[in-house]
PDB file of C-alpha atoms and ligand atoms in Angstrom:
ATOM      1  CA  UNK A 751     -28.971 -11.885 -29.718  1.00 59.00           C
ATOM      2  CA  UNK A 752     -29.174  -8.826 -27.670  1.00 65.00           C
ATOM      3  CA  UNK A 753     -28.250 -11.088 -24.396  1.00 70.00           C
ATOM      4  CA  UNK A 754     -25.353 -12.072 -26.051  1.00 71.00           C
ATOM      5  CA  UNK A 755     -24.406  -8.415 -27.025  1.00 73.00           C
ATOM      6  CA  UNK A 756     -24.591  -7.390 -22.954  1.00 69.00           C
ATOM      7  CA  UNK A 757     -22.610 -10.381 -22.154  1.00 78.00           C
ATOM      8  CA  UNK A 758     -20.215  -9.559 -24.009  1.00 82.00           C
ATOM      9  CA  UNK A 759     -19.547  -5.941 -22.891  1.00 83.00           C
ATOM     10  CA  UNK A 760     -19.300  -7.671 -19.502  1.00 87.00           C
ATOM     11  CA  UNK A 761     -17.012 -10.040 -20.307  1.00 90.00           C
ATOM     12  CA  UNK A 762     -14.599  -7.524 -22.264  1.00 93.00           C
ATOM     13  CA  UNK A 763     -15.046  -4.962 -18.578  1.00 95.00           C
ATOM     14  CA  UNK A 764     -14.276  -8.275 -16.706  1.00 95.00           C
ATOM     15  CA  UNK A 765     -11.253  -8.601 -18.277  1.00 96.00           C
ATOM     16  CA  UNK A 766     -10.055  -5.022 -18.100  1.00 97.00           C
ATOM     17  CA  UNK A 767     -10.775  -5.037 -14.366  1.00 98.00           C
ATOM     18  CA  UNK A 768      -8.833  -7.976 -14.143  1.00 97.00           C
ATOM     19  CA  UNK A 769      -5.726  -6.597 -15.424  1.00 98.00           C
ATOM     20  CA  UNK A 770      -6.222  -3.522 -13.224  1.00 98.00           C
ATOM     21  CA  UNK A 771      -6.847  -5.842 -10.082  1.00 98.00           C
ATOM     22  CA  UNK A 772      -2.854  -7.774 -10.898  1.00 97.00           C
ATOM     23  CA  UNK A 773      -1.490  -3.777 -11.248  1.00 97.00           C
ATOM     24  CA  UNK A 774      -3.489  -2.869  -8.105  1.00 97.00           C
ATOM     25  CA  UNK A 775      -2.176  -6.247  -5.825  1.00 96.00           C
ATOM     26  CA  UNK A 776       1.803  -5.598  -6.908  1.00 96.00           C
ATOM     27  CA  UNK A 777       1.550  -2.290  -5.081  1.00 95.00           C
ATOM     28  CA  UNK A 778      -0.663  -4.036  -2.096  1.00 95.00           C
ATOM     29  CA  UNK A 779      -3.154  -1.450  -2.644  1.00 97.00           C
ATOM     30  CA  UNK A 780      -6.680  -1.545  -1.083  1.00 98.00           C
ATOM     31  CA  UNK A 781      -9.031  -0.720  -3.871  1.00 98.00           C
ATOM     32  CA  UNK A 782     -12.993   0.038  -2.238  1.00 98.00           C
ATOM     33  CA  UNK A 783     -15.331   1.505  -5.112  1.00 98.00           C
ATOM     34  CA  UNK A 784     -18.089   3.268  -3.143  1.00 98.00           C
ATOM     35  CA  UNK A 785     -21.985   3.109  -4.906  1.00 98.00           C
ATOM     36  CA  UNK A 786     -24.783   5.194  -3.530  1.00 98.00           C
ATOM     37  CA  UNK A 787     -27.817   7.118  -5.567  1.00 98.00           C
ATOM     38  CA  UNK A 788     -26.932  10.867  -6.129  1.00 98.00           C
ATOM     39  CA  UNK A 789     -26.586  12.441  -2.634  1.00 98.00           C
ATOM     40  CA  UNK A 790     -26.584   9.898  -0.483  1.00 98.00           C
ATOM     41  CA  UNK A 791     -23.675  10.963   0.871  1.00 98.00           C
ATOM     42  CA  UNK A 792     -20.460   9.281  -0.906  1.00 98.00           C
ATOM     43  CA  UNK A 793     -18.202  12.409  -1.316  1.00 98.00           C
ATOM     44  CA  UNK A 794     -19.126  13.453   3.086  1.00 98.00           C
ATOM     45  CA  UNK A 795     -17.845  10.262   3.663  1.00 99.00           C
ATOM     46  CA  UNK A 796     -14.916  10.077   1.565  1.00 98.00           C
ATOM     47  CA  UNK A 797     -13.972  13.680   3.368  1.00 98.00           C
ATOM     48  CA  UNK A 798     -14.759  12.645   6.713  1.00 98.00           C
ATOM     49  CA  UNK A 799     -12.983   9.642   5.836  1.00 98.00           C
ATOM     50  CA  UNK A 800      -9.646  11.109   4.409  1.00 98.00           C
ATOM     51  CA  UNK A 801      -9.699  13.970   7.353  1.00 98.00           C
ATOM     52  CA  UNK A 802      -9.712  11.265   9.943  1.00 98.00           C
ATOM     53  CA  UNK A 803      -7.019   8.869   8.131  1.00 98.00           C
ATOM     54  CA  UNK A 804      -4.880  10.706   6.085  1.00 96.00           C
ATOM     55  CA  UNK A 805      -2.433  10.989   9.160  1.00 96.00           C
ATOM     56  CA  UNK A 806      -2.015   6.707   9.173  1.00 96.00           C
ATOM     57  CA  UNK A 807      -3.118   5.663   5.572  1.00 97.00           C
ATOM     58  CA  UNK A 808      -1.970   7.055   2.333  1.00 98.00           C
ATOM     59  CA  UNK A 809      -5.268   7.774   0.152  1.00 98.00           C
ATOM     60  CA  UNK A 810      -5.839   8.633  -3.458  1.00 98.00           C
ATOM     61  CA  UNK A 811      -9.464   8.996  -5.153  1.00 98.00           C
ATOM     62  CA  UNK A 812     -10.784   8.315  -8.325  1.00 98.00           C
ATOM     63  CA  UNK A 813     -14.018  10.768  -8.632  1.00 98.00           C
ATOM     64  CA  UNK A 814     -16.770   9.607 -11.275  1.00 98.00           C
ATOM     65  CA  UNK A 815     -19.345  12.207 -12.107  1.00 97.00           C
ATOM     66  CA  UNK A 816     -21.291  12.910 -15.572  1.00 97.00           C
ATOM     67  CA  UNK A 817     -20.493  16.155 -15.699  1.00 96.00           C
ATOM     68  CA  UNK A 818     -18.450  18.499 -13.662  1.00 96.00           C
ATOM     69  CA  UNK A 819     -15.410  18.360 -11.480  1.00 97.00           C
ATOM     70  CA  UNK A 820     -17.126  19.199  -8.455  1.00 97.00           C
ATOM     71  CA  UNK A 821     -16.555  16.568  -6.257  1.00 97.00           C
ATOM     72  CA  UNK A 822     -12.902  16.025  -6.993  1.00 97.00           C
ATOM     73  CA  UNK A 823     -12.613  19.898  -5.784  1.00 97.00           C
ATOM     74  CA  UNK A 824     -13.853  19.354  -2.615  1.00 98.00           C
ATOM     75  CA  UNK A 825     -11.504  15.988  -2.425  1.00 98.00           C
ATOM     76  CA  UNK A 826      -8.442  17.972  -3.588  1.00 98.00           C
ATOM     77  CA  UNK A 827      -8.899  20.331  -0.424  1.00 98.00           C
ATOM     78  CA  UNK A 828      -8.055  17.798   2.157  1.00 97.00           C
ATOM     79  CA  UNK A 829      -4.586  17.678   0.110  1.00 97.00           C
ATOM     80  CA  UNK A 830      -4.657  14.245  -1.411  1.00 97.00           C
ATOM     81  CA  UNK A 831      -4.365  12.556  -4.654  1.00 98.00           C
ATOM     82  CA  UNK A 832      -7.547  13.265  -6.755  1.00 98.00           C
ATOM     83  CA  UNK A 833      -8.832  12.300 -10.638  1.00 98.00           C
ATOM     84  CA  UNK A 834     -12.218  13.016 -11.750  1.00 98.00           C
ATOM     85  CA  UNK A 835     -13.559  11.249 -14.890  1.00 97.00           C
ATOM     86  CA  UNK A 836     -16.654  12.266 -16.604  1.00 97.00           C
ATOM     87  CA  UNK A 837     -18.735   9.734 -18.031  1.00 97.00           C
ATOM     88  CA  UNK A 838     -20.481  12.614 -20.704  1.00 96.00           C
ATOM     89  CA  UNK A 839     -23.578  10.505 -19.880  1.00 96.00           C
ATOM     90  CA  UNK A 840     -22.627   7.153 -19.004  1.00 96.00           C
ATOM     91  CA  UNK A 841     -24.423   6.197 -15.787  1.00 96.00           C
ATOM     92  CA  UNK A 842     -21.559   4.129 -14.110  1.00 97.00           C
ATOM     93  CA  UNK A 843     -17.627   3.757 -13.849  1.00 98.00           C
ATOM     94  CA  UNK A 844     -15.987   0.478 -16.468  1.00 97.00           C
ATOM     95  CA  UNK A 845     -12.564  -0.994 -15.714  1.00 97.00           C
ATOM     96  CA  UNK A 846     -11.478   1.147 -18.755  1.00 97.00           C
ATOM     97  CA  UNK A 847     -12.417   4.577 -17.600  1.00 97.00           C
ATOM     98  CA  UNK A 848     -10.101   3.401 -14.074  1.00 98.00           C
ATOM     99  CA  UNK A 849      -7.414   2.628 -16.300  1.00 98.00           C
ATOM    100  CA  UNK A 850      -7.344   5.511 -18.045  1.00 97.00           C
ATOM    101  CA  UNK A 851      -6.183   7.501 -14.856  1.00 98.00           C
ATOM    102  CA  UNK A 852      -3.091   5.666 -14.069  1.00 97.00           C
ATOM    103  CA  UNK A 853      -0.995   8.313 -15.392  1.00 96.00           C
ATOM    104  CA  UNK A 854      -2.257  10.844 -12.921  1.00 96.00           C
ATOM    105  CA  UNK A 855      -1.843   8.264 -10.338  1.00 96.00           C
ATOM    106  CA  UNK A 856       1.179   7.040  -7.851  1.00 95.00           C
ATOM    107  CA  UNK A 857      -0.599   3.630  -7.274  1.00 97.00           C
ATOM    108  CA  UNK A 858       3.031   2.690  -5.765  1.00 96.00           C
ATOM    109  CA  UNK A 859       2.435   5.619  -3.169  1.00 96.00           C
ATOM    110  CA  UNK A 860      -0.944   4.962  -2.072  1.00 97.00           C
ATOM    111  CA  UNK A 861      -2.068   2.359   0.427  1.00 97.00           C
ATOM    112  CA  UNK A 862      -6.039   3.092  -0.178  1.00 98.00           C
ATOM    113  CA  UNK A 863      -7.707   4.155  -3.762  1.00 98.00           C
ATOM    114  CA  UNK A 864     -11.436   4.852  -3.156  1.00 98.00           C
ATOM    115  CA  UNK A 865     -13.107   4.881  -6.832  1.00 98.00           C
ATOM    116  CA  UNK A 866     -16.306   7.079  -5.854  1.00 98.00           C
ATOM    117  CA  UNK A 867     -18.596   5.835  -8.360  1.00 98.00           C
ATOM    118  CA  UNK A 868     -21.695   7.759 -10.291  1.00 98.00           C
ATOM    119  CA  UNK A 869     -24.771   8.578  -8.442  1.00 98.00           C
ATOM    120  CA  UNK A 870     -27.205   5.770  -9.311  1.00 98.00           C
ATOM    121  CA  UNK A 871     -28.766   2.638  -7.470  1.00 98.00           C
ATOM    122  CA  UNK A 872     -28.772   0.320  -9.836  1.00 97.00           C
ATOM    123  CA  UNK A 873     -26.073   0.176 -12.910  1.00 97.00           C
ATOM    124  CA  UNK A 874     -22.492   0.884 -10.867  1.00 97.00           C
ATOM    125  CA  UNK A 875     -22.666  -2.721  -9.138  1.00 97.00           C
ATOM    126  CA  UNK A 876     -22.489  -4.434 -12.521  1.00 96.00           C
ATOM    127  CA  UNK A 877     -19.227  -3.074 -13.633  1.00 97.00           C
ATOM    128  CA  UNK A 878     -16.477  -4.489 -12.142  1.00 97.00           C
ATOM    129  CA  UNK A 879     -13.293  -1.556 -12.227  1.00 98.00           C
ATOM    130  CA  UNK A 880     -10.657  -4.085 -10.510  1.00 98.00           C
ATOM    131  CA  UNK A 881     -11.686  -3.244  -7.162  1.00 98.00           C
ATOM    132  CA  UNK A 882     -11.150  -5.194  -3.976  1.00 98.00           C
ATOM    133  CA  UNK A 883     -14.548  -4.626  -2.573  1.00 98.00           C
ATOM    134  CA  UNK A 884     -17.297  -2.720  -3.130  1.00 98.00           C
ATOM    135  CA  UNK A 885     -19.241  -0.453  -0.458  1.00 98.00           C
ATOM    136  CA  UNK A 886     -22.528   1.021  -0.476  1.00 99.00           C
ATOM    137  CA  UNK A 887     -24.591   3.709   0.956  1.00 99.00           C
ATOM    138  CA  UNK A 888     -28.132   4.204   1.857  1.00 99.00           C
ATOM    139  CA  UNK A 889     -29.479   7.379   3.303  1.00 98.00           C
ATOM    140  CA  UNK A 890     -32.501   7.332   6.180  1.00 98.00           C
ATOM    141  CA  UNK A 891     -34.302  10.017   3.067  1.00 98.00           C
ATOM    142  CA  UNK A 892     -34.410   6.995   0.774  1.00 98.00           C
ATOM    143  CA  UNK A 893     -36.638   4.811   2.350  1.00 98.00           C
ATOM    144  CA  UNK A 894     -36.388   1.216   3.568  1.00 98.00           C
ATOM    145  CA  UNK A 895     -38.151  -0.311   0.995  1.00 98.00           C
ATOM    146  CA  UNK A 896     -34.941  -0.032  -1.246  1.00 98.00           C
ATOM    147  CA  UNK A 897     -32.721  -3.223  -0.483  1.00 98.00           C
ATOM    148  CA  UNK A 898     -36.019  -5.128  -1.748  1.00 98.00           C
ATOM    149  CA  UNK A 899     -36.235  -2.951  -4.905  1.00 98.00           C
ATOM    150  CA  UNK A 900     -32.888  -2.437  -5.844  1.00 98.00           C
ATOM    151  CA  UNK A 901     -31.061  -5.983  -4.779  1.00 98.00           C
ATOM    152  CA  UNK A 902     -28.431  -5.909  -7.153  1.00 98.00           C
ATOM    153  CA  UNK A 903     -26.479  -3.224  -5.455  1.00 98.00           C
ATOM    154  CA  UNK A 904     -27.165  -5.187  -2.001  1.00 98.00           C
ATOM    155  CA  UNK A 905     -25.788  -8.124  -3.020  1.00 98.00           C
ATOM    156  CA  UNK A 906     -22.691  -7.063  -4.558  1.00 98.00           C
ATOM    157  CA  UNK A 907     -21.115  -4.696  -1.701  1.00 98.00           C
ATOM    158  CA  UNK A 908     -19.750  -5.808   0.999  1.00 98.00           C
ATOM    159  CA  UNK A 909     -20.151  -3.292   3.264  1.00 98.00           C
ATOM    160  CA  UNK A 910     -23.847  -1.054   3.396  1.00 99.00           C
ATOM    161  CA  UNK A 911     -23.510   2.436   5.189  1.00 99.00           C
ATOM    162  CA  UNK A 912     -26.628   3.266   6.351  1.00 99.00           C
ATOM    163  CA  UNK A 913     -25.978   7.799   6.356  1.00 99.00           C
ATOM    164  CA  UNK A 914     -28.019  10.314   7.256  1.00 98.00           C
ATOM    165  CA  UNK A 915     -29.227   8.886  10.919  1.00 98.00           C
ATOM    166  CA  UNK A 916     -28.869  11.939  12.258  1.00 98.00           C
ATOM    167  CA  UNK A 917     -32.788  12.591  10.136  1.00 98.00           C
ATOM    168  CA  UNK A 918     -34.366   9.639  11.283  1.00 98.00           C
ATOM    169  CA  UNK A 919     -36.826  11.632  13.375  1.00 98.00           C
ATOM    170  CA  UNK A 920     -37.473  13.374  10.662  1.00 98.00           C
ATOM    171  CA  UNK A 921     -38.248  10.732   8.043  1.00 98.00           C
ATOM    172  CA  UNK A 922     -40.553   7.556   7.695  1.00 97.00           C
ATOM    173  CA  UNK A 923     -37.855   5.145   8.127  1.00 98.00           C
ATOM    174  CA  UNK A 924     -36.793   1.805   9.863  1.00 98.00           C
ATOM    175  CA  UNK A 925     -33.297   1.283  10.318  1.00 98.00           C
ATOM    176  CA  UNK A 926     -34.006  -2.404  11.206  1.00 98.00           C
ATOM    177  CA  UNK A 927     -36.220  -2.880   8.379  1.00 98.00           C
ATOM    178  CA  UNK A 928     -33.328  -1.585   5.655  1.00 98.00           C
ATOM    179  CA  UNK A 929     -30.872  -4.300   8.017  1.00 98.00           C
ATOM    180  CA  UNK A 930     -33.387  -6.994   7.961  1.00 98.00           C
ATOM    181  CA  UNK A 931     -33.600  -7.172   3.830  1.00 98.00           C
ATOM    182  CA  UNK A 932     -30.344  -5.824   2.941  1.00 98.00           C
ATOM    183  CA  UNK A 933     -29.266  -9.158   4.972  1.00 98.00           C
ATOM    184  CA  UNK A 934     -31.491 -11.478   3.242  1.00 98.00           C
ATOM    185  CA  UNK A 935     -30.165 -10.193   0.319  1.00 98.00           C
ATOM    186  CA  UNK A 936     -26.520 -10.736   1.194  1.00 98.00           C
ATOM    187  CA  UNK A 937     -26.261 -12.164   4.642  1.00 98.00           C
ATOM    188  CA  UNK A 938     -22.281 -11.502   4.722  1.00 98.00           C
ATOM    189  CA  UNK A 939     -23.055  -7.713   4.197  1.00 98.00           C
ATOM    190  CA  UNK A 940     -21.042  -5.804   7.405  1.00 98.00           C
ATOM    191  CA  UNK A 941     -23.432  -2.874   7.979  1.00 99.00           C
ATOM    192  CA  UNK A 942     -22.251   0.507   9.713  1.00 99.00           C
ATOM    193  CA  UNK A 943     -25.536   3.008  11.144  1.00 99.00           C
ATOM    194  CA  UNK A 944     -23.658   6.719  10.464  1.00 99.00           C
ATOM    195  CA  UNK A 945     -24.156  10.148  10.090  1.00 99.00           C
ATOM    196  CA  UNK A 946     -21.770  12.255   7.827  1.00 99.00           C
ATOM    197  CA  UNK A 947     -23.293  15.569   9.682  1.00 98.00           C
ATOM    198  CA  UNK A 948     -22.605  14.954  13.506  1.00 98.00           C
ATOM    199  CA  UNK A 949     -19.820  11.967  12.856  1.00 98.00           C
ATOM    200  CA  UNK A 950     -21.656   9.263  14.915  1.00 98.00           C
ATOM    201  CA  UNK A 951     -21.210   5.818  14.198  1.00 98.00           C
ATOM    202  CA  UNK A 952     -17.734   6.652  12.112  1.00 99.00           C
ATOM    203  CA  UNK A 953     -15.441   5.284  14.479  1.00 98.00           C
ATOM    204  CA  UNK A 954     -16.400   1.859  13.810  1.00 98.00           C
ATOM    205  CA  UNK A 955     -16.305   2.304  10.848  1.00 98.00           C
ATOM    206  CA  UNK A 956     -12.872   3.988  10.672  1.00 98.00           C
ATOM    207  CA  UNK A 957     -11.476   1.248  12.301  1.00 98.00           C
ATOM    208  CA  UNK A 958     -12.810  -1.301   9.867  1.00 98.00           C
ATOM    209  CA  UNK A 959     -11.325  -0.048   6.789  1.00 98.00           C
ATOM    210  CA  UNK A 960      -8.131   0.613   8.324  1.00 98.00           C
ATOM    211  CA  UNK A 961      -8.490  -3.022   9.374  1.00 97.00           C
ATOM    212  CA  UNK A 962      -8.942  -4.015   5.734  1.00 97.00           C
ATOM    213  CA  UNK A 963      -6.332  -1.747   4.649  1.00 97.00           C
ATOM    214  CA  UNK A 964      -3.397  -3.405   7.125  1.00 96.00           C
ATOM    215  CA  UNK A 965      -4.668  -6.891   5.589  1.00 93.00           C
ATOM    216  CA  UNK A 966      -3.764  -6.283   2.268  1.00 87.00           C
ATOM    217  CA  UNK A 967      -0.409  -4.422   3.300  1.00 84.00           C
ATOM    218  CA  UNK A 968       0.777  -7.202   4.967  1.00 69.00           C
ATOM    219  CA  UNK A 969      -0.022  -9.476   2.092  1.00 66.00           C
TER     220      UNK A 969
HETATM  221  N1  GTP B 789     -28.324  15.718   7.437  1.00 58.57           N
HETATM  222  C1  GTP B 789     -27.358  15.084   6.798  1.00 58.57           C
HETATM  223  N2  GTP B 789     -26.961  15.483   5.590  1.00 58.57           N
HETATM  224  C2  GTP B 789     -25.965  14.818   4.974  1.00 58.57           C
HETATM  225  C3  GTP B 789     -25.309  13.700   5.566  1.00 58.57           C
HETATM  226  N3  GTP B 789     -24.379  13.222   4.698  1.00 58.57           N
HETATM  227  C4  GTP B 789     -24.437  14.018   3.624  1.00 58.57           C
HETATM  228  N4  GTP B 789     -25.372  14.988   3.770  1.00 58.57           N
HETATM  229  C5  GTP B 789     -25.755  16.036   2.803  1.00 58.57           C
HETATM  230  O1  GTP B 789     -26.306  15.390   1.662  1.00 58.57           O
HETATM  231  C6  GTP B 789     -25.977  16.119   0.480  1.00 58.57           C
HETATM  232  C7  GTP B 789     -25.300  15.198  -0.524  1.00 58.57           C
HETATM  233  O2  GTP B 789     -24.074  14.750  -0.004  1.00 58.57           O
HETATM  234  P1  GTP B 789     -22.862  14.291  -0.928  1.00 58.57           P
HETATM  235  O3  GTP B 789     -21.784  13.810  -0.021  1.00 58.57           O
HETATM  236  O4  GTP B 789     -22.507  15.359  -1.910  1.00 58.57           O
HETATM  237  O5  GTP B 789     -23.535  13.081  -1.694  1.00 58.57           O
HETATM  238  P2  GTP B 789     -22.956  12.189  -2.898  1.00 58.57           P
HETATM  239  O6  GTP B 789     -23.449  10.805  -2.699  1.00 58.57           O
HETATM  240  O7  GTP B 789     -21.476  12.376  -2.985  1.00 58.57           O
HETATM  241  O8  GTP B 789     -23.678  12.876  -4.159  1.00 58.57           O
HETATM  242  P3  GTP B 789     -23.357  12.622  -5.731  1.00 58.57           P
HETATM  243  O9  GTP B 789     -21.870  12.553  -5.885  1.00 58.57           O
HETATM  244  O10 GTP B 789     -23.958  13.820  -6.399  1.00 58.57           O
HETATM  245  O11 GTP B 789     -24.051  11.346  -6.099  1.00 58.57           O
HETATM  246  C8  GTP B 789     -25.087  17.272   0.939  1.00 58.57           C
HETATM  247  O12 GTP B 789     -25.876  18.430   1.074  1.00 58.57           O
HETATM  248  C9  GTP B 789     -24.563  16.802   2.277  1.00 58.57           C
HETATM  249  O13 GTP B 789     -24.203  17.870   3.133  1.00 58.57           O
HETATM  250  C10 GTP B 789     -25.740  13.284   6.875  1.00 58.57           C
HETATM  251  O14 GTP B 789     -25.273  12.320   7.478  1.00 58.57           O
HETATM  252  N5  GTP B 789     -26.776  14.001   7.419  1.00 58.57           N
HETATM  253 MG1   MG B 790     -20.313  12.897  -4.629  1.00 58.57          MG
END
């Protein structure tokens, strides 16, 4: 009985996301919602992010936080569309929370809508909020036992940014090791090594999304 009761609550979110996927592909918008645990890193790479494409790629962000409108303050500095949502407790983003901030939105303006998601490993990659993709970070401080222990969020993003390289002589970590089982988890998963703090590894990624971005444009 209490299977059934989750189930449901996923299948009523499925269908919610749905509906804001059709909105999202009329305006040939690129939709990436971006998981990490708290501090990992997601709002340094959404600024790095916006500072180094806002000049080619119209960008809008959805900010999801528990409490307080932090991030979204440091997003609305780099002078681009910006909605927080507070969960009051809620430990992940639903495809009804994203609707909810259409009204604040241009959708038919932007090209990509990053949905930066609540700070937790785990229950973020079972909601679905209509996205196109979803993209993950790992930071060096973790450790690289976590694609083995959390495998959900592995296996649902696309795209794992390993951050934070910039400690790895600092910390007990194996970059290879966190590639190794984050691929035998999803072997698809495009994997970027970065660091927020001295930019390297960015460009590649840069290029990526943009690459992702022009696909759906032209579609
Ligand atoms: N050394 C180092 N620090 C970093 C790097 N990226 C982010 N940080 C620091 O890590 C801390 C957390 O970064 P945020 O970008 O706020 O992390 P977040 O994932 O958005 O955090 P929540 O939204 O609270 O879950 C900040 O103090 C950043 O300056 C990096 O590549 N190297
Ligand atoms: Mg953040």
């Amino acid at each position: 009985m209490k299977i059934s009761v989750v189930k449901n609550i996923l299948e009523a979110n499925d269908r919610i996301a749905q509906q804001n996927r059709s909105l999202f592909d009329e305006h040939n918008l690129t939709v990436m919602n971006l998981m990490s645990s708290p501090g990992a890193g997601k709002t340094s790479l959404l600024e790095r992010t916006i500072q180094a494409l806002k000049e080619d790629i119209s960008l809008g962000v959805i900010e999801g936080d528990i409490q307080s409108s932090q991030d979204a303050e440091r997003i609305a500095r780099m002078d681009i569309p910006v909605v927080q949502i507070n969960t009051g407790g809620a430990c992940h983003l639903d495809g009804n929370m994203i609707r909810d901030t259409f009204p604040e939105l241009n959708l038919g303006d932007l090209d990509l809508l990053v949905v930066e998601n609540v700070g937790n490993l785990v229950c973020p990659a079972e909601f679905k909020v209509g996205e196109d993709f979803k993209a993950m970070i790992l930071s060096v401080t973790e450790g690289d036992d976590k694609p083995a222990k959390y495998p959900l969020m592995f296996h649902e993003s696309s795209v794992l940014l390993i951050n934070k390289i910039d400690l790895l002589p600092y910390v007990d970590c194996t970059v290879e090791r966190i590639r190794e089982e984050a691929l035998k988890i999803n072997p698809r998963m495009t994997i970027f090594e970065i660091s927020c703090k001295t930019g390297e590894g960015l460009d590649a990624w840069y290029e990526w999304l943009k690459q992702e971005v022009r696909t759906r444009k032209k579609a």
